Short mmCIF file of C-alpha atoms in Angstrom, two decimals:
data_model
loop_
_atom_site.label_atom_id
_atom_site.label_comp_id
_atom_site.label_asym_id
_atom_site.label_seq_id
_atom_site.Cartn_x
_atom_site.Cartn_y
_atom_site.Cartn_z
CA MET A 999 18.86 30.77 11.89
CA ARG A 1000 19.58 32.10 15.73
CA ALA A 1001 17.45 35.76 16.19
CA THR A 1002 19.26 38.73 16.54
CA ALA A 1003 17.99 41.50 18.54
CA THR A 1004 17.82 44.88 16.30
CA LEU A 1005 16.26 47.96 16.37
CA PRO A 1006 12.50 46.69 15.24
CA ALA A 1007 11.59 47.27 11.94
CA ALA A 1008 12.82 51.27 11.79
CA ASP A 1009 15.27 51.13 9.18
CA ASN A 1010 13.20 49.72 6.77
CA ALA A 1011 9.35 51.02 7.97
CA LEU A 1012 9.43 54.27 7.83
CA LEU A 1013 6.56 57.01 8.67
CA ASP A 1014 5.48 59.49 6.59
CA ASP A 1015 6.27 62.95 7.07
CA SER A 1016 2.87 63.98 7.79
CA SER A 1017 2.67 61.71 10.58
CA ILE A 1018 5.34 63.22 12.42
CA SER A 1019 3.65 66.18 14.36
CA ASN A 1020 5.42 69.32 14.62
CA ASN A 1021 7.82 68.92 17.90
CA GLY A 1022 9.16 65.05 16.33
CA PRO A 1023 12.30 64.17 15.16
CA THR A 1024 12.70 66.27 11.42
CA ALA A 1025 13.44 64.29 8.26
CA GLY A 1026 16.69 64.07 8.79
CA HIS A 1027 15.99 61.52 11.94
CA ARG A 1028 15.78 58.13 12.14
CA ARG A 1029 11.56 57.03 12.26
CA LEU A 1030 10.02 54.44 14.33
CA ALA A 1031 7.53 52.01 13.10
CA PRO A 1032 3.29 53.10 14.01
CA SER A 1033 3.72 50.04 16.61
CA PHE A 1034 6.43 50.97 18.76
CA PRO A 1035 6.25 54.86 21.08
CA ILE A 1036 7.55 57.86 19.15
CA MET A 1037 10.07 59.16 22.33
CA SER A 1038 12.44 62.08 21.85
CA GLN A 1039 16.16 62.28 20.65
CA GLN A 1040 17.22 61.08 23.80
CA SER A 1041 15.60 58.63 24.81
CA ASN A 1042 15.80 56.73 20.67
CA SER A 1043 20.31 56.88 21.18
CA GLN A 1044 19.97 55.80 24.69
CA GLU A 1045 16.97 52.70 23.26
CA ASN A 1046 19.45 51.91 20.09
CA SER A 1047 22.96 51.42 22.44
CA THR A 1048 21.31 49.01 24.31
CA SER A 1049 18.98 47.52 22.30
CA LEU A 1050 22.31 46.58 20.76
CA LYS A 1051 23.91 44.90 23.48
CA GLY A 1052 21.38 42.54 24.05
CA SER A 1053 19.33 44.48 27.12
CA SER A 1054 15.43 45.29 26.87
CA LYS A 1055 14.75 48.30 26.53
CA ASP A 1056 12.99 50.33 28.75
CA GLY A 1057 10.60 53.72 27.39
CA SER A 1058 9.47 56.53 29.39
CA ASN A 1059 5.10 55.49 28.91
CA GLY A 1060 5.65 52.11 28.80
CA GLY A 1061 8.72 50.16 26.38
CA THR A 1062 8.39 47.03 24.86
CA SER A 1063 11.49 44.28 26.15
CA THR A 1064 12.78 42.66 23.27
CA SER A 1065 16.02 39.54 23.56
CA THR A 1066 18.48 38.05 22.41
CA SER A 1067 16.57 34.57 24.14
CA SER A 1068 13.73 36.55 23.41
CA LEU A 1069 13.50 35.89 20.04
CA THR A 1070 14.46 31.85 19.67
CA ASN A 1071 12.19 30.85 22.06
CA ALA A 1072 9.39 32.72 19.94
CA GLY A 1073 10.89 30.28 16.57
CA PRO A 1074 9.41 26.76 15.64
CA SER A 1075 10.86 23.57 17.49
CA SER A 1076 12.64 21.60 15.41
CA ASP A 1077 10.37 18.80 17.30
CA GLY A 1078 7.98 20.77 15.48
CA GLN A 1079 8.91 21.11 12.64
CA PHE A 1080 9.98 17.08 12.24
CA TRP A 1081 5.85 16.18 13.42
CA ASN A 1082 5.51 19.14 10.66
CA SER A 1083 6.83 17.35 8.33
CA THR A 1084 6.69 14.29 8.74
CA GLN A 1085 2.33 14.66 8.22
CA ARG A 1086 3.01 16.32 5.22
CA LEU A 1087 5.07 13.22 3.66
CA ALA A 1088 2.32 11.18 5.64
CA LYS A 1089 -0.90 13.92 3.93
CA LYS A 1090 0.44 13.27 0.72
CA TYR A 1091 1.62 9.35 0.56
CA ARG A 1092 -1.43 8.32 2.45
CA THR A 1093 -2.65 5.52 0.00
CA GLU A 1094 0.83 3.92 0.15
CA VAL A 1095 1.54 4.32 3.98
CA ALA A 1096 -2.61 3.21 4.75
CA ALA A 1097 -1.86 0.09 2.20
CA SER A 1098 1.40 -0.86 3.50
CA ALA A 1099 0.61 -0.67 7.04
CA SER A 1100 -3.05 -2.28 6.10
CA SER A 1101 -1.22 -5.27 3.69
CA VAL A 1102 1.02 -6.15 7.51
CA LEU A 1103 -1.56 -6.72 9.28
CA SER A 1104 -3.80 -9.34 6.89
CA THR A 1105 -0.97 -11.52 5.61
CA MET A 1106 -0.46 -12.20 9.22
CA SER A 1107 -3.75 -12.59 10.47
CA THR A 1108 -4.98 -15.20 7.24
CA PHE A 1109 -1.13 -16.24 6.00
CA PRO A 1110 -2.22 -20.13 7.17
CA LEU A 1111 -4.65 -20.30 5.59
CA ASP A 1112 -2.94 -19.46 2.31
CA SER A 1113 -0.22 -22.24 3.26
CA VAL A 1114 -2.79 -24.72 3.30
CA LYS A 1115 -4.72 -23.24 0.03
CA THR A 1116 -1.15 -23.77 -1.91
CA ARG A 1117 -1.09 -26.99 -1.25
CA MET A 1118 -4.30 -28.23 -1.63
CA GLN A 1119 -3.81 -27.06 -4.84
CA THR A 1120 -0.37 -29.06 -5.42
CA TYR A 1121 -1.35 -32.09 -4.27
CA LYS A 1122 -4.14 -33.81 -2.55
CA TYR A 1123 -5.84 -34.50 -0.28
CA ALA A 1124 -9.13 -35.25 1.89
CA GLY A 1125 -10.18 -32.34 2.21
CA PHE A 1126 -9.13 -29.18 4.21
CA VAL A 1127 -9.92 -31.19 7.69
CA ASP A 1128 -7.01 -33.38 6.04
CA CYS A 1129 -4.65 -31.11 5.23
CA VAL A 1130 -4.66 -29.09 7.97
CA LYS A 1131 -4.33 -32.72 10.62
CA GLN A 1132 -1.64 -33.84 8.87
CA THR A 1133 0.20 -30.54 7.97
CA TYR A 1134 0.25 -29.90 11.86
CA HIS A 1135 1.34 -33.67 12.51
CA THR A 1136 4.59 -32.97 10.00
CA GLU A 1137 5.23 -29.82 10.41
CA ARG A 1138 3.83 -28.26 13.63
CA LEU A 1139 2.02 -25.05 14.24
CA ARG A 1140 4.96 -24.14 12.22
CA GLY A 1141 3.97 -25.79 8.67
CA PHE A 1142 1.41 -22.55 8.49
CA PHE A 1143 3.61 -20.22 8.23
CA ARG A 1144 6.37 -20.66 6.35
CA GLY A 1145 7.06 -19.04 3.25
CA VAL A 1146 6.15 -15.95 5.48
CA THR A 1147 9.14 -13.50 5.33
CA ALA A 1148 8.45 -13.18 1.28
CA PRO A 1149 4.94 -12.77 1.43
CA MET A 1150 5.43 -9.88 3.58
CA LEU A 1151 8.46 -7.78 1.87
CA SER A 1152 6.01 -8.78 -1.68
CA ILE A 1153 2.72 -8.35 -0.60
CA THR A 1154 3.75 -5.20 0.77
CA ALA A 1155 5.38 -4.15 -1.48
CA VAL A 1156 3.19 -5.51 -4.03
CA ARG A 1157 -0.11 -3.83 -2.89
CA THR A 1158 1.82 -0.41 -1.91
CA VAL A 1159 2.42 -0.26 -6.11
CA SER A 1160 -1.03 -1.55 -7.09
CA PHE A 1161 -3.04 1.17 -4.78
CA SER A 1162 -0.62 3.28 -5.79
CA ILE A 1163 -0.66 2.84 -9.61
CA TYR A 1164 -4.73 2.53 -9.17
CA GLN A 1165 -5.10 5.04 -7.99
CA ARG A 1166 -3.92 7.33 -9.77
CA SER A 1167 -4.60 5.40 -13.06
CA LYS A 1168 -8.24 5.02 -12.13
CA TYR A 1169 -8.15 9.39 -11.84
CA ALA A 1170 -5.87 9.72 -15.31
CA TYR A 1171 -9.36 7.11 -17.32
CA SER A 1172 -11.78 9.14 -15.77
CA ASP A 1173 -10.93 12.06 -17.15
CA TRP A 1174 -9.96 10.19 -20.74
CA VAL A 1175 -13.82 9.69 -19.91
CA LYS A 1176 -14.83 12.50 -19.21
CA ARG A 1177 -13.16 14.73 -22.11
CA ASN A 1178 -14.16 12.34 -24.22
CA PHE A 1179 -17.52 11.33 -23.92
CA GLY A 1180 -18.88 14.25 -21.59
CA PHE A 1181 -19.34 12.02 -18.14
CA ASP A 1182 -17.19 12.24 -14.79
CA VAL A 1183 -16.89 9.10 -13.78
CA MET A 1184 -15.59 9.83 -10.83
CA SER A 1185 -18.51 12.30 -9.59
CA HIS A 1186 -20.45 9.96 -10.48
CA VAL A 1187 -19.40 7.94 -7.80
CA ALA A 1188 -19.18 10.00 -5.43
CA SER A 1189 -23.23 11.27 -6.20
CA HIS A 1190 -25.49 10.28 -2.88
CA GLY A 1191 -27.79 8.30 -4.52
CA SER A 1192 -25.74 6.59 -7.79
CA LEU A 1193 -25.32 2.90 -8.61
CA PRO A 1194 -22.32 1.53 -11.42
CA ASN A 1195 -22.57 1.77 -15.07
CA PHE A 1196 -21.26 0.94 -17.92
CA TRP A 1197 -18.41 3.48 -17.78
CA THR A 1198 -17.76 3.29 -13.98
CA VAL A 1199 -16.79 -0.18 -14.18
CA ALA A 1200 -14.78 0.59 -17.17
CA THR A 1201 -12.75 2.73 -15.53
CA PHE A 1202 -12.08 0.23 -12.45
CA GLY A 1203 -11.38 -2.34 -15.13
CA ALA A 1204 -9.22 -1.15 -16.71
CA ALA A 1205 -7.48 0.40 -14.08
CA GLY A 1206 -7.14 -2.51 -11.96
CA ALA A 1207 -5.93 -4.54 -14.56
CA THR A 1208 -3.20 -1.52 -16.04
CA ALA A 1209 -2.28 -2.11 -12.33
CA GLY A 1210 -2.41 -6.10 -11.98
CA SER A 1211 0.01 -6.10 -14.90
CA CYS A 1212 2.48 -4.00 -13.47
CA ILE A 1213 3.02 -5.41 -10.00
CA THR A 1214 3.58 -8.75 -11.56
CA LEU A 1215 6.71 -8.12 -12.20
CA ILE A 1216 7.09 -7.09 -8.68
CA ALA A 1217 5.38 -10.33 -6.75
CA CYS A 1218 6.38 -13.43 -9.30
CA PRO A 1219 9.93 -14.09 -7.79
CA PHE A 1220 8.82 -13.74 -4.60
CA GLU A 1221 5.72 -15.85 -5.29
CA LEU A 1222 7.72 -18.59 -6.49
CA THR A 1223 9.27 -18.40 -3.38
CA LYS A 1224 6.62 -18.86 -1.46
CA LEU A 1225 5.06 -21.66 -2.87
CA SER A 1226 8.57 -22.77 -2.68
CA ALA A 1227 8.84 -23.08 1.16
CA GLN A 1228 4.78 -24.14 1.34
CA VAL A 1229 5.28 -27.09 -0.24
CA SER A 1230 8.65 -28.66 0.03
CA VAL A 1231 8.75 -30.71 2.56
CA LEU A 1232 5.43 -32.79 0.66
CA MET A 1233 8.68 -32.60 -2.80
CA ALA A 1234 11.18 -33.71 -1.06
CA ASP A 1235 9.35 -36.74 -0.38
CA LYS A 1236 10.16 -39.46 -3.06
CA LYS A 1237 6.88 -40.40 -3.67
CA ASN A 1238 6.00 -37.35 -4.88
CA CYS A 1239 8.49 -36.50 -7.21
CA LEU A 1240 8.28 -36.61 -11.20
CA LYS A 1241 11.37 -38.40 -12.54
CA PRO A 1242 13.97 -40.08 -10.12
CA GLY A 1243 16.61 -37.94 -10.96
CA SER A 1244 14.23 -35.18 -9.37
CA HIS A 1245 14.94 -35.83 -5.31
CA ALA A 1246 18.05 -34.24 -5.09
CA ILE A 1247 16.60 -31.26 -6.73
CA ALA A 1248 13.47 -31.33 -4.36
CA ALA A 1249 14.95 -31.83 -1.41
CA SER A 1250 16.94 -29.08 -1.97
CA TYR A 1251 14.96 -26.13 -1.00
CA GLN A 1252 13.26 -27.88 1.96
CA ASN A 1253 14.58 -25.60 5.53
CA LYS A 1254 15.67 -22.69 3.90
CA GLY A 1255 14.88 -18.52 4.54
CA THR A 1256 13.77 -16.86 1.20
CA LEU A 1257 16.61 -15.86 0.85
CA LYS A 1258 18.37 -19.27 0.04
CA THR A 1259 15.82 -20.17 -1.41
CA MET A 1260 16.40 -17.37 -4.19
CA GLY A 1261 19.23 -18.24 -4.37
CA ASN A 1262 18.61 -22.47 -4.96
CA ILE A 1263 16.10 -21.46 -7.73
CA VAL A 1264 19.28 -19.20 -9.58
CA LYS A 1265 21.72 -22.25 -9.28
CA HIS A 1266 19.65 -24.83 -10.37
CA ARG A 1267 16.92 -22.97 -13.11
CA GLY A 1268 19.67 -19.39 -13.81
CA LEU A 1269 18.28 -15.50 -12.94
CA GLY A 1270 15.58 -16.50 -14.99
CA GLY A 1271 14.18 -19.51 -13.30
CA LEU A 1272 13.32 -16.36 -10.71
CA TYR A 1273 10.14 -15.52 -13.39
CA THR A 1274 8.90 -18.73 -14.08
CA GLY A 1275 5.41 -19.60 -14.30
CA PHE A 1276 5.31 -15.58 -15.73
CA GLY A 1277 2.88 -15.13 -18.63
CA LEU A 1278 0.07 -17.18 -16.37
CA HIS A 1279 0.61 -15.07 -12.82
CA LEU A 1280 0.25 -12.11 -15.82
CA THR A 1281 -2.90 -13.83 -16.89
CA ARG A 1282 -3.86 -13.94 -13.72
CA ASP A 1283 -3.04 -10.43 -11.84
CA THR A 1284 -4.12 -8.76 -15.04
CA LEU A 1285 -7.63 -10.49 -15.30
CA GLY A 1286 -7.95 -11.01 -11.35
CA THR A 1287 -7.39 -7.27 -10.19
CA ALA A 1288 -9.76 -5.16 -12.61
CA MET A 1289 -12.08 -8.24 -11.10
CA TYR A 1290 -11.20 -7.25 -7.96
CA PHE A 1291 -11.72 -3.15 -8.25
CA ILE A 1292 -15.01 -4.18 -10.50
CA THR A 1293 -16.60 -6.00 -7.44
CA TYR A 1294 -14.76 -3.21 -4.53
CA GLU A 1295 -15.80 -0.58 -5.81
CA SER A 1296 -19.26 -1.27 -7.31
CA SER A 1297 -20.44 -3.19 -4.49
CA LYS A 1298 -19.54 0.12 -2.21
CA GLN A 1299 -21.44 2.12 -4.04
CA LEU A 1300 -24.62 -0.09 -4.30
CA LEU A 1301 -24.14 -1.04 0.06
CA THR A 1302 -24.05 3.02 0.62
CA THR A 1303 -26.55 3.27 -2.16
CA PHE A 1304 -28.39 1.42 -1.19
CA GLY A 1305 -28.26 0.90 2.52
CA GLY A 1306 -28.80 4.84 3.31
CA ALA A 1307 -25.77 6.02 4.46
CA GLY A 1308 -24.87 9.70 4.58
CA THR A 1309 -20.90 8.84 3.61
CA HIS A 1310 -19.98 6.95 0.97
CA ASN A 1311 -17.36 5.73 2.28
CA ASN A 1312 -18.86 3.54 5.20
CA PRO A 1313 -17.50 1.17 7.65
CA PHE A 1314 -20.10 -1.64 6.81
CA ALA A 1315 -19.30 -1.34 3.05
CA VAL A 1316 -16.03 -1.57 3.66
CA LEU A 1317 -16.22 -4.97 5.29
CA ILE A 1318 -18.45 -5.96 3.30
CA ALA A 1319 -17.66 -4.21 0.04
CA GLY A 1320 -13.66 -5.80 0.99
CA GLY A 1321 -14.20 -9.83 1.49
CA MET A 1322 -17.26 -9.85 -1.65
CA CYS A 1323 -13.90 -8.08 -3.90
CA GLY A 1324 -12.00 -11.20 -3.38
CA ILE A 1325 -14.52 -13.86 -3.69
CA VAL A 1326 -15.73 -12.75 -6.94
CA SER A 1327 -11.94 -12.01 -7.88
CA TRP A 1328 -11.24 -15.69 -6.61
CA ALA A 1329 -13.58 -17.54 -8.29
CA LEU A 1330 -13.44 -16.04 -11.95
CA ILE A 1331 -9.23 -16.57 -11.82
CA TYR A 1332 -8.54 -19.79 -9.71
CA PRO A 1333 -7.73 -22.30 -12.68
CA VAL A 1334 -5.63 -19.66 -14.07
CA ASP A 1335 -3.51 -19.39 -10.70
CA SER A 1336 -3.39 -23.23 -9.55
CA ALA A 1337 -2.26 -24.15 -13.57
CA LYS A 1338 0.82 -21.04 -12.48
CA SER A 1339 1.75 -23.19 -8.88
CA ILE A 1340 1.06 -26.95 -10.59
CA TYR A 1341 3.87 -25.64 -13.07
CA GLN A 1342 5.70 -23.49 -10.74
CA ARG A 1343 6.17 -26.36 -8.69
CA ASN A 1344 6.59 -28.97 -11.39
CA SER A 1345 9.26 -26.57 -12.35
CA LEU A 1346 10.86 -26.52 -9.78
CA MET A 1347 11.72 -29.92 -9.76
CA TYR A 1348 14.32 -28.99 -12.55
CA SER A 1349 17.19 -27.68 -13.16
CA LYS A 1350 17.99 -25.54 -16.42
CA GLY A 1351 17.76 -26.08 -20.46
CA GLU A 1352 15.26 -29.14 -18.32
CA LYS A 1353 11.86 -28.78 -20.59
CA VAL A 1354 8.66 -28.79 -17.99
CA GLU A 1355 5.42 -29.79 -19.57
CA PRO A 1356 2.97 -26.96 -19.91
CA VAL A 1357 0.57 -27.33 -17.82
CA LYS A 1358 -3.47 -26.30 -19.64
CA ILE A 1359 -5.99 -23.52 -18.23
CA ARG A 1360 -9.34 -25.53 -17.41
CA PHE A 1361 -11.75 -23.95 -16.21
CA PHE A 1362 -14.87 -26.59 -14.70
CA GLN A 1363 -12.63 -29.46 -14.43
CA ARG A 1364 -12.76 -30.23 -11.22
CA ASN A 1365 -9.20 -31.02 -10.14
CA MET A 1366 -8.39 -26.58 -11.41
CA TYR A 1367 -10.08 -25.82 -8.68
CA ARG A 1368 -9.06 -27.55 -5.24
CA GLY A 1369 -9.03 -25.16 -2.50
CA LEU A 1370 -11.22 -22.83 -3.85
CA GLY A 1371 -13.21 -22.75 -0.51
CA VAL A 1372 -10.67 -22.34 1.75
CA SER A 1373 -8.39 -19.74 -0.74
CA MET A 1374 -12.47 -18.13 -0.86
CA ALA A 1375 -12.30 -17.95 2.58
CA ARG A 1376 -8.54 -16.37 2.90
CA SER A 1377 -9.61 -13.61 0.27
CA CYS A 1378 -12.82 -13.09 2.56
CA ALA A 1379 -11.00 -12.01 5.62
CA VAL A 1380 -8.05 -11.02 4.79
CA ASN A 1381 -9.65 -8.82 2.32
CA ALA A 1382 -12.35 -7.43 5.01
CA VAL A 1383 -9.37 -6.34 7.05
CA PHE A 1384 -7.12 -4.71 4.46
CA PHE A 1385 -9.95 -2.29 3.27
CA SER A 1386 -11.17 -2.01 6.57
CA SER A 1387 -8.24 -1.68 8.57
CA PHE A 1388 -7.11 1.15 4.80
CA GLU A 1389 -10.43 3.65 4.54
CA PHE A 1390 -10.09 3.83 8.20
CA LEU A 1391 -6.11 4.84 8.51
CA LYS A 1392 -6.39 6.92 4.79
CA LYS A 1393 -9.18 9.37 7.04
CA ARG A 1394 -6.86 9.13 10.47
CA ILE A 1395 -4.37 10.73 9.05
CA LYS A 1396 -6.95 13.25 6.35
CA ALA A 1397 -8.54 14.30 9.66
CA MET A 1398 -4.97 14.29 11.86
CA GLU A 1399 -2.61 16.20 9.14
CA ASP A 1400 -6.00 18.97 8.61
CA HIS A 1401 -5.11 20.27 12.34
#
């Protein structure tokens, strides 16, 4: 709002009669606030007239100078207001901001390993090196980044939502434990020299399972699209077709972007086709995300305690814990993920209404663990990058806004 030069609060801030000398203005006259010089009635009248015209006022004993332009410039600029608002929003949603930025960085840097993992799950190769060689020979470098758009969108959205749900669930479950059992989970974890116990593991696991089950609704269509893009060239090969009539459908997924692939899935399998393999996906994400956060929080707590660090989120503990959580969670749920990938791959070769044979989850069976080493290496790298970036950005945002 534009400030207007007026008398300085004279109408609202009046002095007591006792604070004015006998020679000063009477009670019937206007009295100035004590921060301004008390002058004669004639001087006041002159100053009132001058001030209302927007010019400066100058008393004989050193008055103040006030103008419209000086009042206007004194207020905060629009750029400053915008920056302050941005800072407040960033602080309020620093978990979401840090998760989004870190997801983009970690996904782009490790996507080729994810592509190799999916190929090894769904088709037979002599090993990691053989898969890399064949992919590069037939598709060049582009083959390692096929389908990158889908996870760039989905993983960013999923991680942002997942971490937001996890953070809120963690504190909600911690409050419930404190009310019903008298144990303060968050205070225990934050205290120096503490160790994981039943309540911390249960709280982090329940919060992780809640986040994992919720994000499946967002992630399933995008992950199916990513898988289709990653194996589209292999599906189009006639020798890999499951039945004679499936080649035309399988070949239709080749060389399509994210949105066109989604449209192709809907064309052949209906709108519900975007959620092909949802049950397996839900099982994987619920169990996997629970173990993911249990491992991360507990590893970070142990490393901080035995490492003798003075702060809970020291960079070394975060880096190692981030790598560990990916390895442990994938070791647990990898057969579920393999069954999901195989079932989704098979389903893409069938039209709507055609029966697709279910794929059983077989733990400790060798063919269900193809690509596990690649997946662990990728997950270790992606989570080490992600959590290091995530914790760093959260701290920087908070520190920036505290100034």
